Amino acid sequence: MLFNSYEFIFIFLPLALIVFFGLSAYRQVKAATLWLLLASLVFYGYWRISYIPLLLISILGNYYFGRWIDGVQPGTKKAKTLLWAGVLFNLGILGYYKYAGFLIASINGLFQTQFPVPAIELPLGISFYSFTQIAYLVDAYRGQTKDYQYDLVSYSLFVTFFPQLIAGPILRHDELIPQFTQLRKFVFSHKNVAIGLSFFILGLGKKVLIADTVSPWVGAVFEQADSITFIEAWVGAIAYTLQLYFDFSGYSDMAIGLGWMFNFRLPINFDSPYKSTSIVDFWRRWHITLSFFLRDYLYIALGGSRRGQVRRYFNLLLTMLLGGLWHGAGWTYILWGWLHGTFLVINHGWRRLGLKMPVAIAWVITFLAVVLSWVVFRAENITQAGQIIQAAVGLKGIILTPDFQPLLGWLPQSVVQFREVAQLPALPPNYRQSFVILAVVLMGAVLLPNTQQMVERFKPTTAWAVGLSAVAIACLLSLNRISEFLYFQF
């Protein structure tokens, strides 16, 4: 079920809230918790009910692995054996459904074999709920879950809580499960619902009014990668940069808002990443819960920076390579991870040398690195990514319309030519409109406060009500063009 659908907004969500707080009003806390679990399973199964058994097997397996690990002495050989068994249980499920086809296809391509490639459909949210539960098992091994003694219903709700189940944020056990035992969480709060609605409406606006608006330009450019011009390449690259951010951060805002409505707090997942002035800064702001997971459960486990600079850089590269592979079974994701690992190594090396540069230049370099790496992330294959990047860096020639001459007229004609372009097939007929829209949206992402900063200023005033109502109405009028969230495919 999609957050940006009439069924969710007008049927599922009101019903889930009414029954949850109705049971809570009669002090039926366990029944309210069980209702939220059942509602979450319905939410997940609405897309395809055949996914539910796999989800339940994953939950039951990890719950009992966690209990078994809790029952032995932390750090012992038995605890380590149980941990690895649990991790392999998760990786086995994830590997089969997400990577088996990619692995066999890669072997066929490398060795010219003809092994049949299985057509395995990727279950929704499998990467997110697998990582969530691997983190839980590692925390159990570290002795961090012994004091909680979670019951099966609470643990199951932690994994399946519908706002975050399909695309995060990636939660840790102690960020959500203890909230299920706090009685005040089961008391209806007008203020929390108002804050939650603010998050939800702003997130829905990001998705419906911004991400879905620039989406057509992205598809057109990537589909014609072999013939696009310099202008088209940059429009496509920047449009995808903005589409991905507003789509995914919009989903995260809606998830956080839904948590507020039920009185539960979910962690912030984005903090204005396109304001970053370094790649290190970018990864502190982009998909924050994944960054924390990669740092705490992979980078540090590999040794972090404790074994010298060379090993530190190797650990950074390996962590980002695996982070790229987590996003999808494809060489483009691996290359994207390698690029960001390389960027991080360069960034840390620069800092180690004590070098500095003007903030504006640092922002430009960081933003361009991110944009061009997103091209690799979005491309269907490395050839397509290479074609778009070649056009973007001018290897296919740079021809600009006269609109750009006041800004770039100082460049020699051997570098760039200014003339009317007869046709830009990858862009809409009124392509100048796309320039304006992208410029305005980018300036908003860089200069304006982000969603959480806006909601921090929330006050129940007429201005807030009118503004949010206007955004909500605009979104509802646009729901006839419902589209999936981009991170559903990862």
XYZ file of C-alpha atoms in Angstrom:
490
model
C 0.000 0.000 0.000
C 1.310 3.430 -0.907
C 1.298 6.412 1.445
C 0.366 8.558 -1.576
C -2.894 6.747 -2.315
C -6.533 7.453 -1.504
C -6.934 3.990 0.103
C -4.180 4.687 2.583
C -5.085 8.285 3.399
C -8.873 7.919 3.662
C -9.376 4.285 4.727
C -6.364 2.486 6.174
C -4.829 5.297 8.252
C -8.058 6.599 9.875
C -9.161 3.040 10.689
C -5.747 2.151 12.155
C -5.764 5.281 14.350
C -9.380 4.932 15.513
C -9.062 1.286 16.560
C -5.619 1.776 18.140
C -6.661 4.692 20.339
C -10.126 3.217 20.878
C -8.611 0.100 22.433
C -6.103 2.246 24.331
C -8.933 4.344 25.808
C -10.258 1.184 27.463
C -6.756 0.342 28.733
C -6.432 -2.571 26.337
C -2.765 -1.881 25.721
C -1.880 -5.417 24.613
C -4.856 -5.499 22.259
C -3.865 -2.105 20.843
C -0.311 -3.352 20.250
C -1.605 -6.524 18.610
C -3.963 -4.438 16.441
C -1.067 -2.304 15.222
C 0.861 -5.475 14.366
C -2.075 -6.898 12.408
C -2.624 -3.566 10.651
C 1.052 -3.523 9.670
C 0.788 -7.023 8.196
C -2.302 -5.990 6.238
C -0.416 -2.923 4.994
C 2.453 -5.141 3.833
C 0.243 -7.844 2.381
C -1.921 -5.375 0.464
C 0.836 -5.149 -2.132
C 1.225 -8.920 -2.427
C 0.004 -11.332 0.219
C 2.533 -13.972 -0.862
C 5.295 -11.851 0.720
C 3.888 -12.283 4.245
C 5.089 -15.883 4.958
C 8.692 -14.936 4.169
C 8.431 -11.881 6.429
C 7.023 -14.001 9.277
C 9.737 -16.660 8.840
C 12.363 -13.918 9.018
C 10.802 -12.440 12.168
C 10.425 -15.768 13.975
C 13.927 -16.901 13.039
C 15.587 -13.696 14.203
C 13.493 -13.465 17.389
C 14.574 -16.906 18.533
C 18.175 -16.423 17.450
C 18.148 -13.272 19.588
C 16.676 -15.162 22.546
C 19.246 -17.930 22.210
C 22.099 -15.421 22.067
C 20.671 -13.644 25.128
C 20.736 -16.970 26.978
C 24.511 -17.459 26.722
C 27.470 -15.513 27.998
C 28.319 -12.530 25.726
C 31.505 -12.916 23.725
C 31.752 -16.701 24.136
C 32.318 -19.142 21.294
C 28.724 -20.331 21.566
C 27.414 -16.760 21.352
C 29.601 -16.117 18.315
C 28.385 -19.323 16.640
C 24.773 -18.351 17.235
C 25.437 -14.851 15.920
C 26.973 -16.124 12.707
C 24.156 -18.626 12.278
C 21.641 -15.800 12.641
C 23.522 -13.490 10.257
C 23.816 -16.279 7.673
C 20.094 -16.966 8.094
C 19.384 -13.348 7.090
C 22.002 -13.219 4.361
C 20.772 -16.516 2.955
C 17.244 -15.153 2.529
C 18.481 -11.808 1.236
C 21.059 -13.427 -1.040
C 18.590 -15.778 -2.679
C 15.852 -13.255 -3.357
C 18.039 -10.284 -4.217
C 21.356 -11.545 -5.577
C 20.967 -15.095 -6.941
C 19.919 -13.945 -10.408
C 22.648 -11.291 -10.548
C 25.335 -13.790 -9.468
C 24.362 -16.403 -12.051
C 24.061 -13.787 -14.805
C 27.521 -12.436 -13.889
C 29.006 -15.948 -14.025
C 27.414 -16.499 -17.442
C 28.836 -13.223 -18.694
C 32.309 -13.852 -17.291
C 32.766 -17.497 -18.279
C 30.419 -17.623 -21.304
C 28.299 -20.264 -19.591
C 24.562 -20.713 -19.989
C 23.264 -21.472 -16.534
C 19.545 -20.632 -16.309
C 18.951 -17.317 -14.532
C 16.020 -17.658 -12.119
C 13.270 -15.053 -12.366
C 12.965 -14.248 -8.672
C 10.671 -11.427 -7.646
C 12.182 -9.158 -5.008
C 9.988 -8.990 -1.866
C 9.210 -5.466 -0.716
C 11.373 -4.087 2.051
C 13.565 -7.194 2.334
C 16.796 -5.161 2.485
C 15.417 -2.937 5.239
C 13.951 -5.601 7.501
C 17.003 -7.839 6.991
C 19.432 -5.091 8.044
C 17.196 -4.125 10.968
C 17.285 -7.667 12.299
C 20.992 -8.233 11.675
C 21.618 -5.157 13.822
C 19.371 -6.661 16.508
C 21.382 -9.904 16.544
C 24.687 -8.037 16.784
C 23.318 -5.985 19.688
C 22.198 -9.229 21.364
C 25.711 -10.628 20.924
C 27.100 -7.470 22.530
C 24.815 -8.013 25.510
C 22.709 -4.921 24.776
C 19.323 -6.691 24.674
C 19.509 -8.779 27.878
C 17.818 -6.159 30.050
C 14.781 -5.815 27.799
C 13.406 -9.369 27.417
C 11.206 -8.504 24.463
C 8.066 -10.542 23.848
C 7.272 -11.849 20.368
C 4.466 -9.365 19.673
C 6.615 -6.338 20.547
C 9.544 -7.655 18.518
C 7.292 -8.406 15.549
C 5.799 -4.921 15.670
C 9.312 -3.448 15.835
C 10.127 -5.145 12.515
C 6.773 -4.641 10.794
C 5.614 -1.229 12.071
C 4.077 -0.077 8.817
C 5.465 3.493 8.571
C 9.050 2.214 8.323
C 8.663 -1.390 7.133
C 9.184 -0.973 3.391
C 11.759 1.828 3.059
C 12.972 2.705 6.529
C 14.280 4.560 8.458
C 16.381 1.568 9.574
C 15.644 1.169 13.288
C 17.543 -0.258 16.222
C 15.668 -2.257 18.813
C 16.188 0.315 21.577
C 14.841 3.118 19.383
C 11.337 1.675 19.143
C 10.551 -1.433 21.237
C 10.874 0.288 24.660
C 8.250 2.790 23.496
C 5.696 -0.047 23.314
C 5.856 -0.398 27.108
C 5.338 3.299 27.874
C 1.676 3.760 28.767
C 1.646 7.435 27.800
C 2.261 6.336 24.198
C -1.249 4.877 24.198
C -2.937 8.156 25.133
C -4.328 10.158 22.230
C -2.520 13.491 21.751
C -3.974 16.273 19.591
C -0.568 17.946 19.515
C 1.242 14.820 18.299
C -1.357 14.235 15.596
C -0.952 17.856 14.446
C 2.839 17.490 14.330
C 2.485 14.150 12.573
C 0.138 15.626 9.983
C 2.632 18.440 9.378
C 5.417 15.938 8.684
C 3.134 13.783 6.566
C 1.761 16.624 4.417
C 5.179 18.166 3.824
C 6.597 14.751 2.925
C 3.666 14.053 0.609
C 4.281 17.424 -1.045
C 7.926 16.519 -1.631
C 6.900 13.299 -3.349
C 3.835 14.357 -5.313
C 4.553 17.995 -6.152
C 8.319 17.886 -6.673
C 9.718 14.373 -7.234
C 6.903 13.272 -9.536
C 7.093 16.558 -11.474
C 10.748 16.158 -12.484
C 10.506 12.376 -12.947
C 9.549 12.401 -16.680
C 12.706 14.304 -17.621
C 14.854 11.687 -15.887
C 13.369 8.753 -17.754
C 13.559 10.490 -21.135
C 17.248 11.383 -20.735
C 18.354 7.939 -19.556
C 16.359 6.177 -22.270
C 18.171 8.212 -24.948
C 21.602 8.178 -23.309
C 23.437 7.373 -26.542
C 22.231 10.523 -28.328
C 21.742 13.210 -25.674
C 23.479 16.584 -25.712
C 25.359 18.436 -22.980
C 22.194 20.283 -21.881
C 20.071 17.140 -21.773
C 22.699 15.248 -19.786
C 22.776 17.895 -17.061
C 19.006 18.290 -16.965
C 18.651 14.525 -16.539
C 21.409 14.260 -13.928
C 20.195 17.174 -11.807
C 16.550 16.134 -12.206
C 17.380 12.664 -10.867
C 19.460 14.175 -8.067
C 16.411 16.143 -6.960
C 13.871 13.393 -7.702
C 15.698 10.845 -5.564
C 16.118 13.233 -2.654
C 12.566 14.553 -2.584
C 11.102 11.100 -3.208
C 13.052 9.283 -0.504
C 13.178 12.088 2.051
C 9.466 12.615 1.386
C 8.822 8.973 2.273
C 10.951 9.301 5.411
C 9.080 12.467 6.453
C 5.757 10.700 5.999
C 7.005 7.698 8.006
C 8.148 9.986 10.827
C 4.830 11.841 10.689
C 2.867 8.591 10.936
C 4.972 7.642 13.945
C 4.059 10.935 15.607
C 0.356 10.290 15.008
C 0.658 7.016 16.956
C 2.887 8.746 19.575
C 6.004 6.827 18.474
C 9.272 8.568 17.565
C 11.221 7.405 14.538
C 14.737 8.718 13.825
C 15.402 11.491 11.326
C 16.784 10.108 8.060
C 17.783 13.278 6.143
C 19.313 16.581 7.167
C 19.614 18.796 4.059
C 22.263 16.619 2.341
C 22.656 18.956 -0.639
C 23.983 21.640 1.688
C 27.038 19.458 2.341
C 30.518 20.857 1.776
C 32.286 17.468 1.803
C 31.451 13.827 1.144
C 31.970 13.071 4.839
C 29.393 15.748 5.603
C 27.081 14.343 2.909
C 27.007 10.904 4.523
C 26.176 12.479 7.874
C 23.109 14.015 6.249
C 21.973 11.472 3.619
C 20.071 8.288 4.635
C 21.376 8.801 8.151
C 20.108 5.513 9.581
C 21.886 3.521 6.839
C 25.074 5.532 7.422
C 24.911 4.680 11.142
C 24.314 1.011 10.342
C 27.269 0.829 7.951
C 29.470 2.630 10.468
C 28.468 0.716 13.610
C 27.938 -2.782 12.228
C 30.368 -2.970 9.316
C 33.076 -0.278 9.313
C 33.835 -0.574 13.034
C 33.549 -4.381 12.875
C 36.213 -4.340 10.135
C 38.512 -2.409 12.459
C 37.525 1.152 11.611
C 40.497 3.459 11.994
C 42.133 1.473 14.788
C 44.655 -0.340 12.591
C 46.394 2.478 10.772
C 45.541 4.744 7.871
C 45.951 2.209 5.066
C 43.605 -0.236 6.772
C 41.216 2.621 7.523
C 40.991 3.561 3.849
C 40.525 -0.082 2.876
C 37.716 -0.402 5.424
C 36.039 2.723 4.026
C 36.193 1.365 0.480
C 34.905 -2.068 1.474
C 32.106 -0.588 3.584
C 30.883 1.614 0.744
C 31.205 -1.197 -1.799
C 28.938 -3.347 0.368
C 26.686 -0.338 0.944
C 26.356 0.010 -2.815
C 25.610 -3.693 -3.212
C 22.937 -3.425 -0.493
C 21.031 -1.021 -2.736
C 20.738 -3.497 -5.571
C 22.107 -6.476 -7.461
C 24.006 -4.741 -10.250
C 27.440 -3.534 -11.237
C 26.233 0.067 -11.322
C 25.487 -0.092 -7.581
C 28.893 -1.599 -6.884
C 30.579 1.122 -8.960
C 28.517 3.783 -7.167
C 29.661 2.380 -3.809
C 33.286 2.314 -4.987
C 33.026 5.940 -6.133
C 31.734 7.110 -2.767
C 34.321 5.007 -0.957
C 37.019 6.675 -3.065
C 35.529 10.108 -2.387
C 35.603 9.398 1.364
C 39.234 8.249 1.215
C 40.197 11.450 -0.638
C 38.173 13.542 1.815
C 39.815 11.982 4.873
C 43.261 12.241 3.276
C 42.648 15.936 2.537
C 41.648 16.538 6.150
C 44.679 14.637 7.413
C 46.909 17.001 5.442
C 45.187 19.950 7.129
C 44.218 21.511 3.805
C 41.261 23.862 3.463
C 39.330 25.467 0.625
C 36.631 28.148 0.376
C 33.199 26.907 1.415
C 31.617 27.774 -1.946
C 34.217 25.771 -3.887
C 33.905 22.869 -1.436
C 30.135 22.845 -1.952
C 30.443 22.890 -5.758
C 32.954 20.010 -5.802
C 30.858 17.955 -3.384
C 27.620 18.577 -5.258
C 29.135 17.709 -8.646
C 30.634 14.500 -7.235
C 27.255 13.522 -5.820
C 25.358 14.383 -9.027
C 27.677 12.426 -11.325
C 27.687 9.437 -8.975
C 23.863 9.494 -8.986
C 24.057 9.043 -12.759
C 25.852 5.731 -12.165
C 23.331 4.812 -9.455
C 20.345 5.434 -11.777
C 21.741 3.955 -14.978
C 20.604 0.535 -16.157
C 24.196 -0.436 -16.902
C 27.698 1.007 -16.878
C 27.602 1.750 -20.621
C 24.533 3.953 -20.186
C 26.147 5.746 -17.244
C 29.297 6.349 -19.298
C 27.315 7.829 -22.196
C 25.546 10.334 -19.967
C 28.710 11.330 -18.098
C 30.601 11.781 -21.391
C 27.904 14.173 -22.581
C 27.859 15.977 -19.231
C 31.616 16.642 -19.191
C 31.618 17.886 -22.775
C 33.253 14.953 -24.560
C 30.405 15.059 -27.092
C 30.716 18.824 -27.543
C 29.160 21.690 -25.616
C 26.388 23.619 -27.347
C 24.308 25.958 -25.206
C 21.326 28.125 -25.999
C 21.794 31.919 -25.915
C 20.100 31.910 -22.482
C 23.430 30.867 -20.966
C 25.606 33.434 -22.784
C 25.305 36.175 -20.119
C 26.607 33.689 -17.548
C 29.186 31.766 -19.582
C 29.938 34.088 -22.490
C 33.505 34.552 -21.275
C 34.404 30.971 -22.282
C 36.273 30.621 -25.631
C 34.320 29.352 -28.661
C 36.623 26.335 -28.831
C 35.102 25.211 -25.534
C 31.455 26.171 -25.879
C 29.176 27.474 -28.621
C 26.010 29.504 -28.075
C 23.232 29.026 -30.606
C 19.587 28.127 -30.776
C 19.139 24.400 -30.473
C 16.699 23.108 -33.042
C 15.631 20.103 -31.039
C 16.244 18.544 -27.625
C 14.265 15.295 -27.943
C 14.934 14.187 -24.373
C 13.393 17.376 -22.952
C 9.875 18.809 -23.162
C 9.186 21.261 -26.044
C 9.289 24.196 -23.629
C 12.653 23.122 -22.257
C 13.360 26.543 -20.731
C 10.577 25.819 -18.251
C 12.477 22.755 -17.043
C 15.581 24.944 -16.459
C 13.563 27.294 -14.263
C 11.863 24.501 -12.295
C 15.134 22.686 -11.613
C 16.863 25.925 -10.574
C 14.056 26.837 -8.159
C 13.873 23.343 -6.646
C 17.659 23.138 -6.262
C 17.799 26.545 -4.591
C 15.064 25.393 -2.233
C 17.000 22.235 -1.330
C 20.171 24.243 -0.675
C 18.846 27.437 0.902
C 15.548 26.645 2.652
C 15.105 24.873 6.003
C 14.365 21.150 5.794
C 11.186 19.448 6.975
C 12.230 18.849 10.580
C 13.410 22.448 10.877
C 10.038 23.624 9.592
C 8.105 21.372 11.976
C 10.248 22.510 14.922
C 8.710 25.937 14.342
C 5.216 24.443 14.288
C 2.513 26.469 16.006
C -1.254 25.865 15.806
C -1.896 29.129 13.988
C -4.123 30.144 11.103
C -1.088 30.631 8.863
C 0.081 27.046 9.501
C -3.393 25.682 8.902
C -3.840 27.578 5.631
C -0.365 26.716 4.349
C -0.570 23.006 5.141
C -4.121 22.804 3.822
C -3.000 24.342 0.527
C -0.190 21.782 0.199
C -2.555 18.936 1.151
C -5.200 19.971 -1.389
C -2.592 20.317 -4.135
C -1.308 16.822 -3.298
C -4.778 15.244 -3.227
C -5.585 16.735 -6.603
C -2.420 15.146 -7.973
C -2.980 11.616 -6.649
C -4.504 10.529 -9.955
C -0.894 9.996 -11.117
C 0.126 7.679 -8.273
C 3.693 6.395 -8.523
C 5.810 4.085 -6.369
C 8.563 5.429 -4.158
C 12.001 4.957 -5.702
C 13.471 3.124 -2.707
C 10.862 0.358 -3.009
C 13.105 -1.175 -5.682
C 16.130 -1.341 -3.374
